[in-house]
Amino acid sequence: MHYRLEISARPGFDDPQARRVEKQVREFLELPLDRARTREVYTLFLDAPVEDVRRILEAFANPVTQTGVLGESRPEPPFDWMIVVGFRPGVTDNVARSAASAIQDILGRPLGSEEAVYTSVEYLFNGKELDAEAMERIAWELLANRLIQTATILSRKEWAETGVPMNCPKVTFQAEPKVREIRLDVSDEELLEISRRGVLALSLEEMKAIQAWHRAHTAERRELGLPPWPTDVELESIAQTWSEHCKHKIFNARIEYTDEETGERSVIDSLFKTYIRGATEEIARKADWLLSVFHDNAGVVRFNDRLSLVYKVETHNSPSALDPYGGAMTGIVGVNRDPLGTGKGADLLINVWGYCFASPFTPREEVPRGLFHPRRLRDQVHKGVIDGGNQSGIPYAVGWEYFDPRYLGKPLVYCGTVGTLPARIQGEPGHAKTILPGDLAVMVGGRIGKDGIHGATFSSEELHEESPIQAVQIGDPITQKKMVDFLLEARDRGLYRFITDNGAGGLSSSIGEMCRVCGGADIDLAQAPLKYAGLQPWEILLSEAQERMSLAVPPEKIDAFLDLAARREVEATVLGRFTDSGRFVVRRQGRVVAALDLEFLHEGAPQMRLRAVWRRPRLADPKIPPKLDPAEALTRMLGRLNICSSEAKARQYDHEVKGLSVVKPYGGVHGNVPSDAAVLAVDQPDSAEGVALAAGVAPRYADIDAYHMAASVVDMAVRRIVAVGGNLDRMAGLDNFCWPDPVEGPGNPDGPYKLAQLVRANRAIYDMTRAYGVPCISGKDSMKNDSVVGGRKISIPPTLLFSTMARMEDVRRAVTLDPKRPGDLVYLIGWTGAELGGSEFYAMLGGVGEAVPRVDAPAARRLYERVAACTAAGLCRSLHTPALGGLGVALAKKAIAGGWGLEADLGRAPARGPDLSLWELLFAESNSRFVATVAPEHAEAFEKTLGDVPFARAGAVIETPELRLSRDGQEICRIPVSELERAFTQTLNWE
Amino acid sequence: MSAETTRHGEREVRALVITGFGLNCERETARAFELAGARAEQVHLNDILAGLRRLDEFHILALIGGFSFGDHLGAGAVFANRLRARLRSQLEEFIGSGRLIIGICNGFQTLARLGLVPALDGRLFEPQVALALNERGVFRDAWVTVRAEKNCPCVFTRGVDVLSLPIRHGEGRFVARDRRTLERVEEEGLAALRYVDPQTGEPAQEFPHNPNGSWNAIAGVCDPTGRVFGMMPHPEAYLAPWNHPLWTRQRAEGALPAEGGGLAIFRNAVAFAREHLL
């Protein structure tokens, strides 16, 4: 039977969802509208009498605030237009899943195979000026995404004639499971065509390697019952294993580097091995707290005798460009599975996020067709990570946004997760794991569908208008939360030996990687639980359907494991066994459909060879208007997208769950100034041992020199931890590169320059991390952040996110950025230089310049040690490190945070080089600086502890809420704090 | 094992923290009860539904914060539905025997949806109030100031005056079925906690002090016995003094408290249980 349940607000009760739609229609789409209403609709296909359905309706509609109707109501007053938004077939519908749970509880039985629930939302609009074109825009520019949703627009007349069409997005395709042989005895052109047509992203050289291997192994394949040439299952598996996403081919390439400036010519055999791992290995000789770096899903460091910390940051750029909500949600719940799949499985402790977008104020006509407007993109990305993170019960600690027009083609969505691993589990180290031949291969969590097929190879391609729709997954945080709870319970009972996540490449990747541990596996796809019928074997193997983990379970533990899974309502399936055959064997109902030679699969890809050429760009300083008023300049700077407060969005992320928060992401008396870093207790809410987390990003510096960009970014992330009272002793770093395609090609003539930028950024990480003793423990790269839409190519600026994590012995020593009391003294610490190149100030004036901020790492390290000594001794009342916007912005933010006034004489700032201009003093973004306030009674001890590092007493916290800046006694500006605060909070003020 | 016997033969208050299906405040809630002197256990709902554990092994039941079933169909709705369908008689007995229930955030939403608060006229399982979508339509994490009503039977807020606590919800707007129900809640003094303006201490109707548009600024409500209590703010997120957003300022002013303000709620519950239920 088919039933329609319709739920709407009871008369007299508000419909905030409709209010939000109204606001967005008016403000964002600028369309006239009188009123919107919404109603939720559940379409039930249920073998149950109408009385049962009435009971279901009673449970679904909240009797206090809602009205439930069985069938369809006639809205009063009548509407002018209706838009019905539902899901496309096969798209994850999380609400329907929960509704099905509720129905099962009410009926007291599970749903049958023909029974189903679908959800849709009906938006009713009133507005005399609304026409069909306006409704199209509301439907597709605001309410629905064509990729995953359907939207039906009905005028009142159409509705009167037909009513609302039934919402039944059932997956109905029928396809015979088939395994094809892909013949590779073809011309080079055809080889490339096979790769292109199949979205395999394999180069000719790689295709030829596969061709050659198969030529040489025909006999062996015959014995296994396989054709001479690869089956589609095999070719797809190889393609995803060799994809840029999984193999990091560019980071492992052999690079010929030419520096036209110095004449240097050198060969780099793998950036990763040379610079990233190279630096960490050097540091590791002195850092015994590194437990597991680079080889597992996330890096592991020792926290104390009982716990280790696990950290991973990922990007989810391409999916977020296509489906900002679902893509971003998958980004956060996806990266959660990295710590969960590290060692024997970590508890998930803290999330971080960071996004790069084009301006949300970009004029509509500048957005190429086929791309989302950056405002919508931003709103939806936030919403996806908010819902994903909040529903998973993981607080966020660090979040940031960066804006540049060049992110119009592709936004960057960084998500990361910190976890904790027990130091020992069942007597063994928590960070170690193994697989023995004979162990069972088990998949746990969600079912397999067409979601995310080709995600790994797809993200290694440019974005095109016709990018495949399967590349999108939607996260289901509740299914994942149930799975996480279950797995941690199973972990503590020692019910499995090995765990890893199913991310890019699905089972092909997870089981394929697990094979390397023990030497092989033999699985049967017929066992795999599917969302719907009709998947091809290769699709089952490669599906990136979310919320899944792969495990090795000892045979003697399998009954207990499956029993616990059933009791926690988590699906767990034995797919096969691990072996030591040297092959990853995949069957379908017993018949071998793939037998992948592990050595060829993992070592057979030819090393990429690339060319990098560095030529220093020539960039002019912008003209500074002679009449520019410092007060006006500072106020405008505070309102700039890359400086202003993102609090309106940030407040929608839970940052308190678990009760561990010590220094919150936003601080100050009004809670609207971003903290330099976050501090959290790790074990229990009342324990004093904690962790500090920070991030650095500054893409614009790379326009001048990616070396100094990367050096600055590392410095930022390091000094921000020092600014909250942390130190360098046990600090680890994570590198996340998002780059425009650095591979030279017909559509990419400046590849060698972008690759040179990549080389230089890597060299900076190598230099900085060693100088600071801050090893990289994990990292990720995303190398194809270009989009070609409507014939226009937009490439992102080279973007490095450096994330830091440091153990804090006692969180009670933490320091925040808000000045605490009038009368406290203001100190400026660290050199200010003539470094306005790439600054926000120059960007405001429309230029870049060449004087990029540099880092003197040995001096900076010494300075950080002295500042850390001050905070450890409790000598700082407040501390903040300037970044974008320099000293002027830093002092303004401190005034806003404290609510008191501040006066400071910038003429006293330690200056590198003579005669800094007023603008350099105010806005130069020189690295390695702090602004501190200190109680007068601590001044002497503070100055003594700082010792010989450059610092100056420059002013005081004052009662009058005014920022008073001067130079050598001459007033620069005097601005009420309320005015600063308004400028700082008004730009991104919508929720 | 019944609630009155313990492993060590001494009398201890036992608190049950139900977990599973997207709930997520189990660790800090259990810790709160332990810091307050109880023994707390985290038990998966399905182990109770399967009969492996029983509610009456415990003196205090905590329905905790989180996103049970993703808040789909309305916060707490699917979880409440499961409790109503499969745990109704145990809940009735638990309440009838004089024990304590606290619902925090998602737990409060569940209690309201179940009709266990305010339970006017002793009518259980009949929803009388609801936690509707926040007036501004979005989730919000922010610290608010709440004040406990003096003439209220609520066991959990005894002796509590003004508290700073975080709210973290998208559906926290306290509304009643009708105006008369709201009046009855007020007449019987069941509005245990209200959002107040931190400057004046007076009930706040305006954002941000009233973060969600709650009627009569109600942040928490109890049943007529005072033993069943639901609140939107999270007392378990303020166990340590350094959880407070301005704790470094309190430190500078020499005003940092010895413990987090939220602990008082749990101390009250444990003290009542020790006095009346052991």
PDB file of C-alpha atoms in Angstrom, chain A residues 21 25 28-29 31 82-88 123 125 131-154 321-324 364 367 369-373 375-377 380:
ATOM      1  CA  VAL A  21      13.826  30.451   2.898  1.00  0.00           C
ATOM      2  CA  VAL A  25      14.885  34.437  -1.480  1.00  0.00           C
ATOM      3  CA  PHE A  28      20.252  36.345  -1.925  1.00  0.00           C
ATOM      4  CA  LEU A  29      18.057  35.875  -4.999  1.00  0.00           C
ATOM      5  CA  LEU A  31      13.115  38.135  -5.618  1.00  0.00           C
ATOM      6  CA  MET A  82       4.677  24.999  -4.906  1.00  0.00           C
ATOM      7  CA  ILE A  83       8.115  23.436  -5.203  1.00  0.00           C
ATOM      8  CA  VAL A  84       8.489  19.791  -4.247  1.00  0.00           C
ATOM      9  CA  VAL A  85      12.063  18.729  -3.498  1.00  0.00           C
ATOM     10  CA  GLY A  86      12.904  15.045  -3.250  1.00  0.00           C
ATOM     11  CA  PHE A  87      15.925  12.856  -3.794  1.00  0.00           C
ATOM     12  CA  ARG A  88      17.002  11.200  -6.987  1.00  0.00           C
ATOM     13  CA  TYR A 123       7.620  24.626  -0.234  1.00  0.00           C
ATOM     14  CA  PHE A 125       5.018  30.314  -1.905  1.00  0.00           C
ATOM     15  CA  ASP A 131       6.532  33.874 -12.078  1.00  0.00           C
ATOM     16  CA  ALA A 132       7.689  30.559 -13.489  1.00  0.00           C
ATOM     17  CA  GLU A 133      11.187  31.913 -14.070  1.00  0.00           C
ATOM     18  CA  ALA A 134      11.469  33.084 -10.470  1.00  0.00           C
ATOM     19  CA  MET A 135      10.336  29.655  -9.309  1.00  0.00           C
ATOM     20  CA  GLU A 136      13.004  27.994 -11.463  1.00  0.00           C
ATOM     21  CA  ARG A 137      15.590  30.153  -9.785  1.00  0.00           C
ATOM     22  CA  ILE A 138      14.288  29.461  -6.281  1.00  0.00           C
ATOM     23  CA  ALA A 139      14.203  25.747  -7.053  1.00  0.00           C
ATOM     24  CA  TRP A 140      17.685  25.437  -8.509  1.00  0.00           C
ATOM     25  CA  GLU A 141      19.637  28.336  -7.040  1.00  0.00           C
ATOM     26  CA  LEU A 142      18.393  27.850  -3.510  1.00  0.00           C
ATOM     27  CA  LEU A 143      16.459  24.714  -2.679  1.00  0.00           C
ATOM     28  CA  ALA A 144      17.689  21.822  -4.778  1.00  0.00           C
ATOM     29  CA  ASN A 145      20.823  20.461  -6.409  1.00  0.00           C
ATOM     30  CA  ARG A 146      20.163  18.757  -9.750  1.00  0.00           C
ATOM     31  CA  LEU A 147      22.840  16.209  -9.117  1.00  0.00           C
ATOM     32  CA  ILE A 148      21.125  14.598  -6.179  1.00  0.00           C
ATOM     33  CA  GLN A 149      17.643  16.043  -6.003  1.00  0.00           C
ATOM     34  CA  THR A 150      14.507  16.476  -8.014  1.00  0.00           C
ATOM     35  CA  ALA A 151      12.414  19.625  -7.887  1.00  0.00           C
ATOM     36  CA  THR A 152       8.892  19.810  -9.233  1.00  0.00           C
ATOM     37  CA  ILE A 153       7.384  23.248  -9.692  1.00  0.00           C
ATOM     38  CA  LEU A 154       3.599  23.534  -9.629  1.00  0.00           C
ATOM     39  CA  ALA A 321      32.195  21.642  -5.832  1.00  0.00           C
ATOM     40  CA  LEU A 322      29.505  19.352  -7.231  1.00  0.00           C
ATOM     41  CA  ASP A 323      27.334  18.896  -4.148  1.00  0.00           C
ATOM     42  CA  PRO A 324      28.514  21.370  -1.529  1.00  0.00           C
ATOM     43  CA  ARG A 364      26.185  36.812 -10.209  1.00  0.00           C
ATOM     44  CA  VAL A 367      29.996  33.060 -11.982  1.00  0.00           C
ATOM     45  CA  ARG A 369      27.362  28.606 -15.833  1.00  0.00           C
ATOM     46  CA  GLY A 370      27.502  25.224 -14.200  1.00  0.00           C
ATOM     47  CA  LEU A 371      29.173  26.494 -11.044  1.00  0.00           C
ATOM     48  CA  PHE A 372      27.496  27.347  -7.778  1.00  0.00           C
ATOM     49  CA  HIS A 373      27.524  30.931  -6.658  1.00  0.00           C
ATOM     50  CA  ARG A 375      27.663  32.397  -1.385  1.00  0.00           C
ATOM     51  CA  ARG A 376      25.507  29.335  -1.846  1.00  0.00           C
ATOM     52  CA  LEU A 377      28.572  27.152  -1.944  1.00  0.00           C
ATOM     53  CA  GLN A 380      26.070  24.687   1.952  1.00  0.00           C
TER      54      GLN A 380
END
